[in-house]
Tab-separated table of N, CA and C in Angstrom:
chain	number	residue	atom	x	y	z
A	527	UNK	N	77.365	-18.722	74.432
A	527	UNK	CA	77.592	-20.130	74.701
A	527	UNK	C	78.793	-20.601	73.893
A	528	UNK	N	79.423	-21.310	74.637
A	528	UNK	CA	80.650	-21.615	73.964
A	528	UNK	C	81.024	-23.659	73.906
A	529	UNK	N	81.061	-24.209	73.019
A	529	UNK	CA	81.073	-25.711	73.170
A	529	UNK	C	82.597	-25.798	72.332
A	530	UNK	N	82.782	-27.111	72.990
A	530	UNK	CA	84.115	-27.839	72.832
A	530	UNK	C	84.259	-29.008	72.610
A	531	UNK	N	84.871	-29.999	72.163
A	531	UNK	CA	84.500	-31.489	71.832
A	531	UNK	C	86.108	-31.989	72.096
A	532	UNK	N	86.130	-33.251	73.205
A	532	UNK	CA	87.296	-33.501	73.192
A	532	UNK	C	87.044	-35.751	72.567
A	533	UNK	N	87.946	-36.005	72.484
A	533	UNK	CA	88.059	-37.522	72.018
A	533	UNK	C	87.691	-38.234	72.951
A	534	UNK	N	86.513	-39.194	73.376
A	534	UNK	CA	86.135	-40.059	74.409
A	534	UNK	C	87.463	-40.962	74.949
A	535	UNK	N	87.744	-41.590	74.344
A	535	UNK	CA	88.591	-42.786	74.938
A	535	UNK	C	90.115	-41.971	75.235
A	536	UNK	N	89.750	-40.749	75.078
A	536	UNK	CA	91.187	-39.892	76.369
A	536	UNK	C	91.167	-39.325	77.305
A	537	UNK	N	89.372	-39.637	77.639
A	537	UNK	CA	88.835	-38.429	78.832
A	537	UNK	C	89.329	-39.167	79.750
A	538	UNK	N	89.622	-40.407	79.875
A	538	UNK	CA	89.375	-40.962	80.914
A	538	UNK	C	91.256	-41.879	81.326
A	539	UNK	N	91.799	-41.547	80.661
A	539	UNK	CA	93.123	-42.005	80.706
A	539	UNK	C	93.631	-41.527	82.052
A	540	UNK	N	94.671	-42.486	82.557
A	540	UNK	CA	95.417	-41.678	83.444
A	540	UNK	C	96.374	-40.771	83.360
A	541	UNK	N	96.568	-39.765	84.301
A	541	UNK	CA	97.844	-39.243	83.727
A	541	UNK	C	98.834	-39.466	84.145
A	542	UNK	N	99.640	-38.354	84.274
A	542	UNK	CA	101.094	-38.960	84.846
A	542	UNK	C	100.896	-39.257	86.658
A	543	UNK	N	102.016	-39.633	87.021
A	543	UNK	CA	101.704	-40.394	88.410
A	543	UNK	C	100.985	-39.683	89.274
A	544	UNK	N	100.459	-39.527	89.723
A	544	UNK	CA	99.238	-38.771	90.790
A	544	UNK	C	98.656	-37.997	89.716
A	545	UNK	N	98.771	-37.488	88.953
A	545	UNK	CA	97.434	-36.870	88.533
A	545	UNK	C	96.111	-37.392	88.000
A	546	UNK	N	95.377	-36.406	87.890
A	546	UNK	CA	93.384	-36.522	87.776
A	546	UNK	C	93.695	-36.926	85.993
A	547	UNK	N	92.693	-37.494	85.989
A	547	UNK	CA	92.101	-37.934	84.397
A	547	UNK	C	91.862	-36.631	83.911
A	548	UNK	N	92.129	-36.842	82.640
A	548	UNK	CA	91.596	-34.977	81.945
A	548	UNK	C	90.516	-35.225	82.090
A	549	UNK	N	89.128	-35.616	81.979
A	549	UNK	CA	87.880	-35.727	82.080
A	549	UNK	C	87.532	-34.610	83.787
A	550	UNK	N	88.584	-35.481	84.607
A	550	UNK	CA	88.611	-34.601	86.013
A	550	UNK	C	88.956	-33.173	85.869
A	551	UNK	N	90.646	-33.077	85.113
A	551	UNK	CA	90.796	-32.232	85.033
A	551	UNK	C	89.310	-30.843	84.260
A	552	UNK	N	89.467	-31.084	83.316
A	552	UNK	CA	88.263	-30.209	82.392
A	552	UNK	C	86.724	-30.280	83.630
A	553	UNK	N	86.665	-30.884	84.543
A	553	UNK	CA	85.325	-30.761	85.506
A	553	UNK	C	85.819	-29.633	86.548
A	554	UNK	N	87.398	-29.995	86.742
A	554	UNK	CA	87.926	-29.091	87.661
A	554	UNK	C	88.039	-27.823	87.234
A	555	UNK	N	88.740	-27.525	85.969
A	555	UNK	CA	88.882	-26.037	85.343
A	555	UNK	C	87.396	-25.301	85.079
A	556	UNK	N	86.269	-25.929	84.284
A	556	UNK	CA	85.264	-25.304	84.589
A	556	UNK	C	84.124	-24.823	85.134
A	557	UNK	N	84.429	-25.940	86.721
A	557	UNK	CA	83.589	-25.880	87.906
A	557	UNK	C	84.692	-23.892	88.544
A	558	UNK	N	86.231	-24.425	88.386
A	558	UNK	CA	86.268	-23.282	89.362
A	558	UNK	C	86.309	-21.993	88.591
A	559	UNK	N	86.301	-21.747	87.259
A	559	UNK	CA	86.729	-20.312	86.693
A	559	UNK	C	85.087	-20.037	85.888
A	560	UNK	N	83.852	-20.521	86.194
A	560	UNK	CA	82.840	-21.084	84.916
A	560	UNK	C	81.105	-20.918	85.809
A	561	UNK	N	81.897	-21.905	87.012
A	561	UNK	CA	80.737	-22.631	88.215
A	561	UNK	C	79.936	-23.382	87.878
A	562	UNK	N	79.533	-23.750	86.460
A	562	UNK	CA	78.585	-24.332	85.907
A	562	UNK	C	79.301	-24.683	84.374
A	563	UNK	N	78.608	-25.809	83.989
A	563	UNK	CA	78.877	-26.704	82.301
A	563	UNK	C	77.762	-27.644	82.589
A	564	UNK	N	77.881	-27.977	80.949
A	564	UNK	CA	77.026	-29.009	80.449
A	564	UNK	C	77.639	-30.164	79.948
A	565	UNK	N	78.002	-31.358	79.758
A	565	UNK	CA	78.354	-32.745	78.963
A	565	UNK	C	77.400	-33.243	78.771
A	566	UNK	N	77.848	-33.594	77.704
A	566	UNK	CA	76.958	-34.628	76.699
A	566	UNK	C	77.664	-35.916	76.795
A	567	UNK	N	77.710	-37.061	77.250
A	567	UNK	CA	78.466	-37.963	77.342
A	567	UNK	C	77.889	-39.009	75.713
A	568	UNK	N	76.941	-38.300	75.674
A	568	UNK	CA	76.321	-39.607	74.339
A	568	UNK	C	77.154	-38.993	73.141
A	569	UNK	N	77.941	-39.931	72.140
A	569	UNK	CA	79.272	-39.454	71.256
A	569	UNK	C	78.445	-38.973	69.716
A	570	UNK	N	79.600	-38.002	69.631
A	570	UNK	CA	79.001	-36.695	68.600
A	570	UNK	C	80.699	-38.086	67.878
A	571	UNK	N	80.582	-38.163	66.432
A	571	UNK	CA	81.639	-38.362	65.469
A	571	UNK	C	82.275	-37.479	65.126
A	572	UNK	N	83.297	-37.017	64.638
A	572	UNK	CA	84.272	-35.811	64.004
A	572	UNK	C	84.818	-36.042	62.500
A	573	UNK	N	84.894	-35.619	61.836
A	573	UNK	CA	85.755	-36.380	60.533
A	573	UNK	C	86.953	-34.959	60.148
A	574	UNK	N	87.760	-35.165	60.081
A	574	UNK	CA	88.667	-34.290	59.450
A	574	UNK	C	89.898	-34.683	58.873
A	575	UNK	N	90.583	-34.063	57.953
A	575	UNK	CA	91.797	-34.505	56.626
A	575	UNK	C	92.991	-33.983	57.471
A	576	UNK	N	93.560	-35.264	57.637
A	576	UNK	CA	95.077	-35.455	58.480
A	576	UNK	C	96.130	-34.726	57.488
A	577	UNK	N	97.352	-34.018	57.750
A	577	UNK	CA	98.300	-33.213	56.898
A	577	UNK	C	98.900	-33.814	55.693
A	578	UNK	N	98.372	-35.703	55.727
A	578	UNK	CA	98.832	-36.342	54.955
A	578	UNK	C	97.759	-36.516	53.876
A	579	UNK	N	96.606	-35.892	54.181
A	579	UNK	CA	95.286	-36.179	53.510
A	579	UNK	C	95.133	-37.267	53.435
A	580	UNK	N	94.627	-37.771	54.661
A	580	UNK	CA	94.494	-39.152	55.534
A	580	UNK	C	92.950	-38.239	55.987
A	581	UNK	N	91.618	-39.453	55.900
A	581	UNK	CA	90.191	-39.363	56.178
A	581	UNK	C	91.064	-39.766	57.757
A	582	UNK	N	90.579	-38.800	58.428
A	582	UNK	CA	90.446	-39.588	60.156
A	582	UNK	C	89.455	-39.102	60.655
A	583	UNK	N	89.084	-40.258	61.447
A	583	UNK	CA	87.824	-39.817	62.703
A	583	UNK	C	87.627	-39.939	64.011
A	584	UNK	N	86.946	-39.649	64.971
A	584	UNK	CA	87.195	-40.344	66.076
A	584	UNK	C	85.555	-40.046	66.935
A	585	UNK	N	85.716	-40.730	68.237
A	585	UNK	CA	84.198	-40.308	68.547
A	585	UNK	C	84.843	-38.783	69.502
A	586	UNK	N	83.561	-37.792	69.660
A	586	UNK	CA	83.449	-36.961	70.833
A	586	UNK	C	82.855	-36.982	71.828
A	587	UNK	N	83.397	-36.297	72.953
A	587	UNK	CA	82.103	-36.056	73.692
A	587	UNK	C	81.919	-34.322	73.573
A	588	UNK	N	81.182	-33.828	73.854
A	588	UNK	CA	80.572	-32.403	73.927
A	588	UNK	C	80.724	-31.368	75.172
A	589	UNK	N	81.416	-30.350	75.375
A	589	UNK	CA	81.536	-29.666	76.581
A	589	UNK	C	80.717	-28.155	76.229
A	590	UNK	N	80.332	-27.874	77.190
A	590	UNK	CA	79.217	-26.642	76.994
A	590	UNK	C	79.271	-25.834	78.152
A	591	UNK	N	79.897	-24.077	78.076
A	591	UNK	CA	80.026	-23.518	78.885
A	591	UNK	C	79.660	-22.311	78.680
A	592	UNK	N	79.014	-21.184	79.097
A	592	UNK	CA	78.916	-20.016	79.231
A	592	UNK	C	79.565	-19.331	80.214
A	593	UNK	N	80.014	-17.522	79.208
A	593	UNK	CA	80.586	-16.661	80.486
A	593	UNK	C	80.560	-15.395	79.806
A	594	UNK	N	81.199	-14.348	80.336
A	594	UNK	CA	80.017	-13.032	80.181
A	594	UNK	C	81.323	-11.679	79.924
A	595	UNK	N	82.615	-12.462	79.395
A	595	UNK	CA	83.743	-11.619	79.002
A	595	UNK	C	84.852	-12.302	78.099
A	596	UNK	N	85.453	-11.631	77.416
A	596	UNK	CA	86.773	-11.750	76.698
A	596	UNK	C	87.946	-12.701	77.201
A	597	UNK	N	88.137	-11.980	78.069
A	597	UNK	CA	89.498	-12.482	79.444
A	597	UNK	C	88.631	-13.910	79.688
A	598	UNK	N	87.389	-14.170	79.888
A	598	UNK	CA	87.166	-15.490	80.366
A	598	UNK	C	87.280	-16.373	78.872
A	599	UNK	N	86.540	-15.907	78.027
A	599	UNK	CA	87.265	-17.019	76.790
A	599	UNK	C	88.498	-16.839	76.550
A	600	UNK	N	89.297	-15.934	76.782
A	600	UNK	CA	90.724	-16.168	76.487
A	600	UNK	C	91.176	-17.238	77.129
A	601	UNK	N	90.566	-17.429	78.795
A	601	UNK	CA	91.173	-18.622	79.559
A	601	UNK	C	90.982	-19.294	79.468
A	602	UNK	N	89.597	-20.125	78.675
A	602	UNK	CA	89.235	-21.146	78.163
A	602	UNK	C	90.400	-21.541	76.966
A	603	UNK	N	90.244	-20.823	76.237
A	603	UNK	CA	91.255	-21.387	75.063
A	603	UNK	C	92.256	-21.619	75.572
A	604	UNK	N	93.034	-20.827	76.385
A	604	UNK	CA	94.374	-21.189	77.029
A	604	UNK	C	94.372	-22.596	77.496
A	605	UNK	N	93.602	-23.246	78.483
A	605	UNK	CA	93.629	-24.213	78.728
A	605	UNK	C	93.106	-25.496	77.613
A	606	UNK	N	92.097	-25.045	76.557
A	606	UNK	CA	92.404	-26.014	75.277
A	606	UNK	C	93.265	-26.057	75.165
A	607	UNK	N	94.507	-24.970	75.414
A	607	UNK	CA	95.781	-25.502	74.275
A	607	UNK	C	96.666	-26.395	75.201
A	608	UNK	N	96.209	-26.061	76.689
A	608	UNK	CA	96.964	-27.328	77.275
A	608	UNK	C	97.156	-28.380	77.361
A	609	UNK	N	95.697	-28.793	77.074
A	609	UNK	CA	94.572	-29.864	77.123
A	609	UNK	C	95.130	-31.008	75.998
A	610	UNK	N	95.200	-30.166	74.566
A	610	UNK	CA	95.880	-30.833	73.407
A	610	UNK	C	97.057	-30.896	73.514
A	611	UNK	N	98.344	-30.500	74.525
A	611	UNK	CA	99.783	-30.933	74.754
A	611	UNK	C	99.413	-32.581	75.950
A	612	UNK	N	98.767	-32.147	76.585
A	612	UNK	CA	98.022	-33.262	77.582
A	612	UNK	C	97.438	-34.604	76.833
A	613	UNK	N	96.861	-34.281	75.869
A	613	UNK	CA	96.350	-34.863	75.128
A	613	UNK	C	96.660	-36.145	73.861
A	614	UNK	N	98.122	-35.234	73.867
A	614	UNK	CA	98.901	-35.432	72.378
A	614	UNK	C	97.541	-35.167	70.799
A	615	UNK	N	96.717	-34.143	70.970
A	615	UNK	CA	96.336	-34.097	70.225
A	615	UNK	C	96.495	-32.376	68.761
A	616	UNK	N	96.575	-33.069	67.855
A	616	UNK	CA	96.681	-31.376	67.094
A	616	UNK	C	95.570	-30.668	67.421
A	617	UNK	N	94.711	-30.318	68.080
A	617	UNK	CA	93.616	-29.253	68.026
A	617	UNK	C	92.575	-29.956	68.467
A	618	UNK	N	91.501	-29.115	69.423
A	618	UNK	CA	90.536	-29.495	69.953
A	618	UNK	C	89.164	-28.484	69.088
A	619	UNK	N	88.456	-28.726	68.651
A	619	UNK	CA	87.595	-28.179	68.011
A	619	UNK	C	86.266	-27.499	68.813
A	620	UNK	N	86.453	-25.951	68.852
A	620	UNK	CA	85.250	-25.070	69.644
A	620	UNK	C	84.459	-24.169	68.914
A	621	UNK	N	83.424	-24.195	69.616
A	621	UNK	CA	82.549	-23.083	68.608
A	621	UNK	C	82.219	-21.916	69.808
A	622	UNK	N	82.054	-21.289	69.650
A	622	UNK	CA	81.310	-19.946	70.296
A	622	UNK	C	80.228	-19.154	69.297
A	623	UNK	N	79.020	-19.375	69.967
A	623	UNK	CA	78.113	-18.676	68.733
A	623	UNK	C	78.088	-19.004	67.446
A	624	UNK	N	78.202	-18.421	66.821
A	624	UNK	CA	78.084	-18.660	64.783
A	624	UNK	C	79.181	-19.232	64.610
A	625	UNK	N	80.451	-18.718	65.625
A	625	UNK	CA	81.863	-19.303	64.719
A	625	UNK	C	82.692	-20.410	65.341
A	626	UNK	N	83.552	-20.735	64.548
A	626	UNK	CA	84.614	-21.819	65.336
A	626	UNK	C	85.255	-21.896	64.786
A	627	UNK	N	86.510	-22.848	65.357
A	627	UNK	CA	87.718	-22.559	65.944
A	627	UNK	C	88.504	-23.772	66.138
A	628	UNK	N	89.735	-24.155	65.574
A	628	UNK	CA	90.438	-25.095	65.899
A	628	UNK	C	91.521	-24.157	66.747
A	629	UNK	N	91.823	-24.954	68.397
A	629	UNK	CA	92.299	-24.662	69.170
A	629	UNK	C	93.572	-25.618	69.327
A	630	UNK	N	94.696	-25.148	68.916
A	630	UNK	CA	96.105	-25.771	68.387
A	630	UNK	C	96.743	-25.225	69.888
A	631	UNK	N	97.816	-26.802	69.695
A	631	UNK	CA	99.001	-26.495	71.116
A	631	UNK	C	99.733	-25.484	70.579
């Protein structure tokens, strides 16, 4: 099992002219490479020390996916790192099992 947490109040932004909300997008990427996820829409908090050692926080929401190879979490992360250029964010924070992972553009 692999979970991911992206910032609520960006799921839902628009993007550039015709495109899907990342919220869409991320339903779209792991409906077609995945077939199945979980959201948690009720907000998880985050706290972590900005490069300036600045306290920041923000709310999450929770993404939850299973898959049954390497090559498929590789493509997951790949698209975190898109996600956070999409995003304008430094790193999206994932766990897989015991460990985790800040997922940088």
């Amino acid at each position: 099992m692999t979970v991911f947490y992206v910032p609520s109040h960006k799921l839902d932004a628009p993007g550039p002219t015709g495109a899907q909300s990342p919220r869409a997008n991320i339903h779209e990427f792991l409906m077609q490479h995945y077939r199945a996820y979980t959201h948690t829409p009720s907000p998880v908090k985050g706290f972590w020390m900005s490069e300036a050692g600045a306290l920041m926080h923000d709310v999450l929401e929770r993404f939850e996916v299973s898959f049954g190879s390497e090559r498929e979490f590789r493509r997951l992360v790949s698209f975190l790192r898109e996600l956070c250029r999409e995003l304008n964010e430094d790193a999206i924070y994932l766990t897989r099992g015991e460990l985790s992972y800040l997922v940088s553009r």
